mmCIF file of C-alpha atoms in Angstrom:
data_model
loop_
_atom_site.group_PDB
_atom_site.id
_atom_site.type_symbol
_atom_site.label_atom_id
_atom_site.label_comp_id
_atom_site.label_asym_id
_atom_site.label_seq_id
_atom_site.Cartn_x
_atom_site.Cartn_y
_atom_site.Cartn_z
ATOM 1 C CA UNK A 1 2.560 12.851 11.469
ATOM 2 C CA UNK A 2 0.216 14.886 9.864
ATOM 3 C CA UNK A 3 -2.926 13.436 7.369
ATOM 4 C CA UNK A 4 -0.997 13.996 4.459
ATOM 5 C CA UNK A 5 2.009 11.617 5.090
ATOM 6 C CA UNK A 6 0.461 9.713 6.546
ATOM 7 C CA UNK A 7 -1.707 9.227 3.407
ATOM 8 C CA UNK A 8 1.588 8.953 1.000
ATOM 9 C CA UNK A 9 3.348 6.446 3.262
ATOM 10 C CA UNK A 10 0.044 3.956 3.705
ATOM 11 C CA UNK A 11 -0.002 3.920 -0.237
ATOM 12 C CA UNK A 12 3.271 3.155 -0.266
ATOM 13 C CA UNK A 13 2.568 0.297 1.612
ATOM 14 C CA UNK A 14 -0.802 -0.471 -0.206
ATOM 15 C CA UNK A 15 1.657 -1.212 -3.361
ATOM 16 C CA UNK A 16 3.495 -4.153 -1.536
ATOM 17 C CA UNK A 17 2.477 -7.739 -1.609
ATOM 18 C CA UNK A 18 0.113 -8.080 1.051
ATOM 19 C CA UNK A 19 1.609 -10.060 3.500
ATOM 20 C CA UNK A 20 4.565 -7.796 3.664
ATOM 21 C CA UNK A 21 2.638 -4.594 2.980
ATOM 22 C CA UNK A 22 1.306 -5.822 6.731
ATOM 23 C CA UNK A 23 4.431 -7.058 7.940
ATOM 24 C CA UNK A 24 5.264 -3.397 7.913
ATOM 25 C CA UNK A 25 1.835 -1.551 8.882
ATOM 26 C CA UNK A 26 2.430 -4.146 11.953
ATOM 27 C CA UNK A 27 6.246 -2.637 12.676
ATOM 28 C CA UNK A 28 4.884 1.149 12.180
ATOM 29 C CA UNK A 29 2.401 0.617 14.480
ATOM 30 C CA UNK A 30 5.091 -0.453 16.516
ATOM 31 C CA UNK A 31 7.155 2.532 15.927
ATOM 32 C CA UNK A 32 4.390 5.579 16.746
ATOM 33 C CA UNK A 33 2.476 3.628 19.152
ATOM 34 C CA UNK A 34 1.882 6.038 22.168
ATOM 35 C CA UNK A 35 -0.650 4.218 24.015
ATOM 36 C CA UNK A 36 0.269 1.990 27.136
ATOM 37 C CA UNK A 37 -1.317 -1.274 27.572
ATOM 38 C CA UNK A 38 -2.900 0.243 30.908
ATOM 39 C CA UNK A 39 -4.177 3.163 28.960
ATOM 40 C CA UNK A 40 -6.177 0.531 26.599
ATOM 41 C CA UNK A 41 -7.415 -1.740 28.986
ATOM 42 C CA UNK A 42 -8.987 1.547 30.855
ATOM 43 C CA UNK A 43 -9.913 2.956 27.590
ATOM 44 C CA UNK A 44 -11.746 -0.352 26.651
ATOM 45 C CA UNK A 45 -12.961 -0.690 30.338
ATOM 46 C CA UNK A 46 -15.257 2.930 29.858
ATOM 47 C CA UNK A 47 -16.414 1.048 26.230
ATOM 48 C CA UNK A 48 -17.654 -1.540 28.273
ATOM 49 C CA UNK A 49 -19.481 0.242 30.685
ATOM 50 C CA UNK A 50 -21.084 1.999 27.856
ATOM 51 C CA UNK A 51 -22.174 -1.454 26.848
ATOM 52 C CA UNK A 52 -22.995 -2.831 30.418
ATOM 53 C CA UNK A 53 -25.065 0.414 31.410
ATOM 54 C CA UNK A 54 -27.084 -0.124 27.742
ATOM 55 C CA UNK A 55 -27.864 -3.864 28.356
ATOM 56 C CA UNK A 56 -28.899 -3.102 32.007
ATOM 57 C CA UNK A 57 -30.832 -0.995 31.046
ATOM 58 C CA UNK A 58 -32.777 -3.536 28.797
ATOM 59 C CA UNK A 59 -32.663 -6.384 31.565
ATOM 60 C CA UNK A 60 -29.446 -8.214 29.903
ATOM 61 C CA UNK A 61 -27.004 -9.308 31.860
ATOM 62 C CA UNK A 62 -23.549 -10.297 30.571
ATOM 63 C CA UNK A 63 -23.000 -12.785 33.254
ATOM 64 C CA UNK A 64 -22.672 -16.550 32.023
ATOM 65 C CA UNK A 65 -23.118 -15.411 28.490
ATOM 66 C CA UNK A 66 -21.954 -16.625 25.777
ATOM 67 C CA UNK A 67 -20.490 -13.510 23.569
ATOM 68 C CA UNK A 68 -19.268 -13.283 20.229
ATOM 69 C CA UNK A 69 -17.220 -9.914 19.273
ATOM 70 C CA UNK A 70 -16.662 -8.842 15.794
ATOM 71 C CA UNK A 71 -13.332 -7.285 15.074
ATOM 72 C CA UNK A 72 -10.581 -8.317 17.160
ATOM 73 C CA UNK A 73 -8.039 -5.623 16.762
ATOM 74 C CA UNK A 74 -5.085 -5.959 18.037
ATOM 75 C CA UNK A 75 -5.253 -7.079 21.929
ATOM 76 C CA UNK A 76 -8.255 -8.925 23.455
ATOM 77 C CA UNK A 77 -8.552 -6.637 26.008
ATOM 78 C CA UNK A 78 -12.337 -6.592 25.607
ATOM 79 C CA UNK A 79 -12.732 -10.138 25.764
ATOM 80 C CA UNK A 80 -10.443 -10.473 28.546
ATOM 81 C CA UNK A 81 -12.886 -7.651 30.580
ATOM 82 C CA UNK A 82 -16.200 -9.693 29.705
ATOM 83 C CA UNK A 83 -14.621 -12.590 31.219
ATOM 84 C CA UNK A 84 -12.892 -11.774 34.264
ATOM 85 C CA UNK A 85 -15.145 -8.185 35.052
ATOM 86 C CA UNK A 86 -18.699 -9.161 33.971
ATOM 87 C CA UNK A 87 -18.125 -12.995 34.193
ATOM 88 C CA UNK A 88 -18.897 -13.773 30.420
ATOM 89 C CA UNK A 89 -18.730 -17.932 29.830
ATOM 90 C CA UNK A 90 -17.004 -17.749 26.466
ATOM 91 C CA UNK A 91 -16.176 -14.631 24.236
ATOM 92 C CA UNK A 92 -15.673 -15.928 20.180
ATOM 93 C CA UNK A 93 -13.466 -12.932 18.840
ATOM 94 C CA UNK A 94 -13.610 -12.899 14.889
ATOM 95 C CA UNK A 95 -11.202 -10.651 12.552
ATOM 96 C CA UNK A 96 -10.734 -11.047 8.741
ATOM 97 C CA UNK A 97 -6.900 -9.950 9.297
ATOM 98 C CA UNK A 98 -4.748 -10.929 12.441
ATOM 99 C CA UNK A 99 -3.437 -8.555 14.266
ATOM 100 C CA UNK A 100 -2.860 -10.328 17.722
ATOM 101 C CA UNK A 101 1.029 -10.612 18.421
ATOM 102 C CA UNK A 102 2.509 -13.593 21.611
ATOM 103 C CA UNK A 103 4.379 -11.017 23.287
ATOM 104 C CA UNK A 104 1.691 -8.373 23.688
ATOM 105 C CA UNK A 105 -0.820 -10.882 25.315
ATOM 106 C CA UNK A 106 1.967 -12.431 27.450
ATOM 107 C CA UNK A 107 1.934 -8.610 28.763
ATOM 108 C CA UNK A 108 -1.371 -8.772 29.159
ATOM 109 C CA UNK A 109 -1.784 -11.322 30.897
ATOM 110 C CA UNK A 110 0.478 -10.666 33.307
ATOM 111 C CA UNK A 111 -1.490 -7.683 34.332
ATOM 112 C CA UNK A 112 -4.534 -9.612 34.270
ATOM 113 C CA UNK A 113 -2.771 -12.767 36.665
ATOM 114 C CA UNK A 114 -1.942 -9.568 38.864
ATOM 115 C CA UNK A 115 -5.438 -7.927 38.731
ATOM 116 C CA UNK A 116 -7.294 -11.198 39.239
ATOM 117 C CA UNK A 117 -5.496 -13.567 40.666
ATOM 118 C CA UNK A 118 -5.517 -15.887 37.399
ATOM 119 C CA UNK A 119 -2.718 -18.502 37.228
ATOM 120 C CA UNK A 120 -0.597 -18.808 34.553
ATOM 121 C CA UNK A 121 -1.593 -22.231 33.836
ATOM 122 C CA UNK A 122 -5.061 -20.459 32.474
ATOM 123 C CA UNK A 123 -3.400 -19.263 29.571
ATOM 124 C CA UNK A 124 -2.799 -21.727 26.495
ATOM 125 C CA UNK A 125 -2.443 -22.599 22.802
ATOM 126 C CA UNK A 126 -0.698 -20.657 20.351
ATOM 127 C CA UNK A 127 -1.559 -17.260 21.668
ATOM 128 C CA UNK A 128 -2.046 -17.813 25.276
ATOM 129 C CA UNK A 129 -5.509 -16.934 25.683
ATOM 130 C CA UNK A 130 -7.839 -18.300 28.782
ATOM 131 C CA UNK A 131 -9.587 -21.597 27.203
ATOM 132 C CA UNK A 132 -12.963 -19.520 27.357
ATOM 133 C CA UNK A 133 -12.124 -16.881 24.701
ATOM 134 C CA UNK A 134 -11.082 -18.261 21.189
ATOM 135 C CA UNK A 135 -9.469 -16.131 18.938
ATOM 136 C CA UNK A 136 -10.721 -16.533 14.766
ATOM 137 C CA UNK A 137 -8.193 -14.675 12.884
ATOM 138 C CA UNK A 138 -8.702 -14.398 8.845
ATOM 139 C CA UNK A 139 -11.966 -15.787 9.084
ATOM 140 C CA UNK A 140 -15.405 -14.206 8.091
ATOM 141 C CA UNK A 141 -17.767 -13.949 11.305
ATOM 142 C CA UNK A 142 -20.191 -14.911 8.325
ATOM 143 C CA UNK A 143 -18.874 -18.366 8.849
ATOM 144 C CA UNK A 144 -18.891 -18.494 12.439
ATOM 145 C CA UNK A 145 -20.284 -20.684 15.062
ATOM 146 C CA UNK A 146 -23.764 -18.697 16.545
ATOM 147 C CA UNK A 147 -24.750 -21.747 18.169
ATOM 148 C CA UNK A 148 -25.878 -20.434 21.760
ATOM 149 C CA UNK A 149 -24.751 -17.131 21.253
ATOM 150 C CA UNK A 150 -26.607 -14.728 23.447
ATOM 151 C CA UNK A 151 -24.843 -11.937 22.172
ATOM 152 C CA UNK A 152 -22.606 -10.119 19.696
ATOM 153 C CA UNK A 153 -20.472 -7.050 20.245
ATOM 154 C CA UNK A 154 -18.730 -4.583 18.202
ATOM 155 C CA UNK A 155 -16.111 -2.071 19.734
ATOM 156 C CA UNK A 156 -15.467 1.081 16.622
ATOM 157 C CA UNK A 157 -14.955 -1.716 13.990
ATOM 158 C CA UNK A 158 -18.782 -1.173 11.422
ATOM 159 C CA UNK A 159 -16.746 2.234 10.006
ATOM 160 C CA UNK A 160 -13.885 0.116 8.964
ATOM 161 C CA UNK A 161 -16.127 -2.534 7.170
ATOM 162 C CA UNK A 162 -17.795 -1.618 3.434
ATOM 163 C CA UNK A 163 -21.204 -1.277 3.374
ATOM 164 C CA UNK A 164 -21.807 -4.560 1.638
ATOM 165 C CA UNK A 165 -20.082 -6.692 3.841
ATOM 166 C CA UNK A 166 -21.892 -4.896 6.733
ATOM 167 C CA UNK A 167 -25.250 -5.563 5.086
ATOM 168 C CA UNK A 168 -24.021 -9.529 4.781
ATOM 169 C CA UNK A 169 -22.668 -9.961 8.371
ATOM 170 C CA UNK A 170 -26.552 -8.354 9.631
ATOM 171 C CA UNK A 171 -27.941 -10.968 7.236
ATOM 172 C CA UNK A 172 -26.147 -14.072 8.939
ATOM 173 C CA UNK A 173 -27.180 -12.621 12.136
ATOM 174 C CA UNK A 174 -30.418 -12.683 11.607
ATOM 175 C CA UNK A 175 -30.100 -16.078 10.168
ATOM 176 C CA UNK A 176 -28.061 -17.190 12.656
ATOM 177 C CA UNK A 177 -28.670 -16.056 15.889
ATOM 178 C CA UNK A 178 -31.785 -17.221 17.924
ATOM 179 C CA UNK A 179 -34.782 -14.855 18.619
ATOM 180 C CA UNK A 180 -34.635 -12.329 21.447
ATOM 181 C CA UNK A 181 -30.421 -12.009 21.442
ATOM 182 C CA UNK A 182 -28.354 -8.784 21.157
ATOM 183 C CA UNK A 183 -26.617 -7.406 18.979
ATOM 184 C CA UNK A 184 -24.445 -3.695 20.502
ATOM 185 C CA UNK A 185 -22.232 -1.775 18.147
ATOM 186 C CA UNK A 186 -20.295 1.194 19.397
ATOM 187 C CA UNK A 187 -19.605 3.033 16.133
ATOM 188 C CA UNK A 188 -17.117 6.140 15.322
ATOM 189 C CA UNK A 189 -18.081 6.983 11.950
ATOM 190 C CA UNK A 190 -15.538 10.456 12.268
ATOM 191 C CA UNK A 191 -13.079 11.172 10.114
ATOM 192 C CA UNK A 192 -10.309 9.192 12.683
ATOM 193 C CA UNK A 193 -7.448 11.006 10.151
ATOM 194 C CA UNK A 194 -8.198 14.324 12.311
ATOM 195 C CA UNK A 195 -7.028 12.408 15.502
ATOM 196 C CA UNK A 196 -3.977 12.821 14.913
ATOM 197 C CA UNK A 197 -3.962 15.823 13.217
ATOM 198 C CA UNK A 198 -6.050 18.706 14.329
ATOM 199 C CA UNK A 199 -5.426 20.763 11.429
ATOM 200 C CA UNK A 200 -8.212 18.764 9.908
ATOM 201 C CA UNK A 201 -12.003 18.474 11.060
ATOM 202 C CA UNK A 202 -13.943 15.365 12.554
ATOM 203 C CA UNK A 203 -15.838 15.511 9.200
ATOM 204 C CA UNK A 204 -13.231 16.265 6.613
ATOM 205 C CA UNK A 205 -13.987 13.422 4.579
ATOM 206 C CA UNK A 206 -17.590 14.609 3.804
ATOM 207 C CA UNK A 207 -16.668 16.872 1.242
ATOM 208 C CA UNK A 208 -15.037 14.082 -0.859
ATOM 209 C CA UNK A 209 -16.958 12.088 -3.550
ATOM 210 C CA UNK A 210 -16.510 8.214 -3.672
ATOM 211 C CA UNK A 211 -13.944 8.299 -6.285
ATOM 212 C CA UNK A 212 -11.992 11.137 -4.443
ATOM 213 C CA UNK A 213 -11.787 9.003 -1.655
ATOM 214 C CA UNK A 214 -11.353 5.861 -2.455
ATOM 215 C CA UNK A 215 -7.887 7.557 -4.036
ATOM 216 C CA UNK A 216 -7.572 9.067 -0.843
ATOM 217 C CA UNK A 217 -7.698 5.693 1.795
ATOM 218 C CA UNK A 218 -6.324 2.193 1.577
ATOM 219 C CA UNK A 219 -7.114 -1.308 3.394
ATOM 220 C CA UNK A 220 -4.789 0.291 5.805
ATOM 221 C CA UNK A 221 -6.644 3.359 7.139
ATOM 222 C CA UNK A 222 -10.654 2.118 5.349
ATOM 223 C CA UNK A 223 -13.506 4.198 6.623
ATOM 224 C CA UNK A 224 -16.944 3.370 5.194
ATOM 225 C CA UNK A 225 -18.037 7.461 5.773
ATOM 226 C CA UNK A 226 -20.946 5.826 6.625
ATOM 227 C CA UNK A 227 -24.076 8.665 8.600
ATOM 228 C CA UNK A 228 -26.210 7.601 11.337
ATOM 229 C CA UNK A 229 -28.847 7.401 9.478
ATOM 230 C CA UNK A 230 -27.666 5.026 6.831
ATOM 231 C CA UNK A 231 -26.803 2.776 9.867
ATOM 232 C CA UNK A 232 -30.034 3.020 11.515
ATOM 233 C CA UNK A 233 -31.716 1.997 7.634
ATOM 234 C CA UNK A 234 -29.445 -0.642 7.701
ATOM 235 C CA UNK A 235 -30.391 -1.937 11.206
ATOM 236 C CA UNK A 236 -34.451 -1.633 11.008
ATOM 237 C CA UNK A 237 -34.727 -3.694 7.967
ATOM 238 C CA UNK A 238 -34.508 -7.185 10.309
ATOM 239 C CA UNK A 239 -34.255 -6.069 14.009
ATOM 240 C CA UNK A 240 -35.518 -4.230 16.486
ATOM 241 C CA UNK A 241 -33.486 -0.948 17.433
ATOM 242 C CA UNK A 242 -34.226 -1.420 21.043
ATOM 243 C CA UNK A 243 -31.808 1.615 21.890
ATOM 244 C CA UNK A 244 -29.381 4.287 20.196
ATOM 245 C CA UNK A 245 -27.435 7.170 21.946
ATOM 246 C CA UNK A 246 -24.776 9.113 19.953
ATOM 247 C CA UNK A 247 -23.397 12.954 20.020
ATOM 248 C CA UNK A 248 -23.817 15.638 18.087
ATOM 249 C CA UNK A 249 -21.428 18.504 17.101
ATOM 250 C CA UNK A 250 -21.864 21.333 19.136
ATOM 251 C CA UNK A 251 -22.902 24.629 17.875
ATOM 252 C CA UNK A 252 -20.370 27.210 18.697
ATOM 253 C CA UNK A 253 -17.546 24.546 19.371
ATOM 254 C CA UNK A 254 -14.326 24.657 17.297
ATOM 255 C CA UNK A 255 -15.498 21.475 15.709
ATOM 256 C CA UNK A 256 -18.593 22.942 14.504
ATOM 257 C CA UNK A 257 -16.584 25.851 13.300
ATOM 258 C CA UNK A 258 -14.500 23.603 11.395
ATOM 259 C CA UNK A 259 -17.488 21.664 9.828
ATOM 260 C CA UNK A 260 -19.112 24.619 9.220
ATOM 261 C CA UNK A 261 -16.251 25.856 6.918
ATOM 262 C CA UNK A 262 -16.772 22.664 4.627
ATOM 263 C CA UNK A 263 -18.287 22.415 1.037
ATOM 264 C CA UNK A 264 -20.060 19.273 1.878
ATOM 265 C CA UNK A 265 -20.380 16.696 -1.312
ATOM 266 C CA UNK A 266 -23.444 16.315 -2.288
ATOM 267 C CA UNK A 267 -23.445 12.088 -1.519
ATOM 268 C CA UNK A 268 -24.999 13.818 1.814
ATOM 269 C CA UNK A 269 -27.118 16.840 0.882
ATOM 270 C CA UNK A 270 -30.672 15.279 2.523
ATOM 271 C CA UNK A 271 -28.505 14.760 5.626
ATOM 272 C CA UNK A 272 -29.506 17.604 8.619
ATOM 273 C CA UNK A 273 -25.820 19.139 10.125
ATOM 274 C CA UNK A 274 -27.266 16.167 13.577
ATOM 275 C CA UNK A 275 -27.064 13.646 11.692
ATOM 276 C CA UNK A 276 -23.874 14.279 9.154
ATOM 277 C CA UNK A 277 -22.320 15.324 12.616
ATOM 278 C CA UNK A 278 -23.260 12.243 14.951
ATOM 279 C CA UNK A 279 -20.506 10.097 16.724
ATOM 280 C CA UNK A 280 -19.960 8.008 19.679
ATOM 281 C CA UNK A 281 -22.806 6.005 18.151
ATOM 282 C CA UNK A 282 -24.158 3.278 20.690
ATOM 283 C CA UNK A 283 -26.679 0.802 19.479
ATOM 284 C CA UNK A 284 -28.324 -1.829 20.504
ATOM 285 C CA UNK A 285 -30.628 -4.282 18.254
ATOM 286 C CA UNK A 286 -33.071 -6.882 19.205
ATOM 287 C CA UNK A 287 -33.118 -10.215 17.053
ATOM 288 C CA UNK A 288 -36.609 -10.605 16.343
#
């Protein structure tokens, strides 16, 4: 499906009542889902090392930690790897929607039972999850429990939050959480229409103003079009950027061809071509 329709049928949906405007997002998902569950957890898995190698790095170790993740998405497949591959204590996954679904994680845990040996007695409540990870659907992370948190991940969720709520949820963290924890966000702040249509560029939504976009996107498909270095102003106002690695279009590549060809708005005319072109953004901040 390219951009386009996909555009017309999300504001279709964006018309509905909200419960069954996501009754049905939930049963297209469904419908066009390509991905396996194996293809997730391995996808998530590489996420993960990214995160491990970072915190190594910095003398962290995720090991009888106690994690919080923002975003929960629609499997806890990252939760599930903190637990049973780095041997997190207890993972608190927060969403302001819920996404999860019973028969998904019942698949999921069987390959996890398989993988590691973990009886099915471990799994419990309403959505069978492992007592140590506690799912917080429609609830603010704002109003979470930080109590002993030693750290708080985000896995491609900050481009799908507006800029005000991102600028609150830093605030409580730095309220909330105790001196000298983490904070790692891996960030895709691409346009994610183009990946599924490659007619489009990585950076198609640049030449859009605000109104023109917001006409454009719905609650459905929400990207904040948010640059690196808006992040990183964002970040160094009450913590420590204690590392960042992204990438950068490549000159000469058919992306860069493609961005080249753009009339970018002029929102992001003091941006450099780096930093309007940045993605795979990794970063991790220091409470003070």
């Amino acid at each position: 499906m390219n951009h386009k329709s996909k555009t017309v049928l999300f504001k279709c949906l964006d018309v509905l009542p909200k419960q069954f405007g996501f009754y049905l997002y939930h049963k297209l998902q469904e419908l066009f889902a390509k991905d396996t569950i194996d293809y997730k957890i391995e996808s998530t898995r590489k996420s993960l090392e990214t995160i491990s190698r970072i915190l190594d790095r910095n003398g962290f170790e995720l090991k009888n930690k106690h994690i919080i993740e923002l975003g929960s998405g629609w499997l806890p497949i990252l939760p599930y790897l903190l637990k049973y591959d780095s041997n997190a204590n207890r993972v608190d996954t927060y969403d302001i929607n819920k996404h999860y679904k019973l028969s998904e994680i019942v698949k999921l845990n069987v390959l996890f039972s398989k993988k590691y040996g973990v009886p099915s007695s471990a799994f419990e409540g309403v959505f069978q999850l492992p007592k140590d990870i506690r799912y917080f659907p429609y609830t603010d992370i704002c109003n979470g429990n930080f109590i002993n948190a030693d750290l708080v991940v985000s896995r491609f969720v900050l481009e799908h939050i507006p800029l005000e709520s991102i600028i609150k949820i830093h605030e409580t963290f730095r309220k909330k959480l105790k001196s000298g924890s983490y904070i790692v966000h891996l960030i895709s702040p691409s346009d994610h229409r183009a990946y599924s249509d490659d007619s489009i560029s990585l950076y198609d939504f640049l030449k859009y103003s605000n109104e023109e976009w917001d006409r454009i996107q719905t609650k459905f498909d929400y990207h904040n079009r948010l640059r690196l270095p808006q992040y990183l102003q964002l970040f160094e106002k009450d913590f420590e950027i204690v590392s960042l690695e992204f990438d950068s279009c490549k000159e000469g590549s058919e992306q860069h061809r493609k961005f080249k060809k753009l009339k970018i708005n002029e929102l992001y005319k003091n941006y450099s071509d780096e930093e309007l072109t940045a993605g795979s953004i990794a970063v991790l901040l220091k409470v003070r």
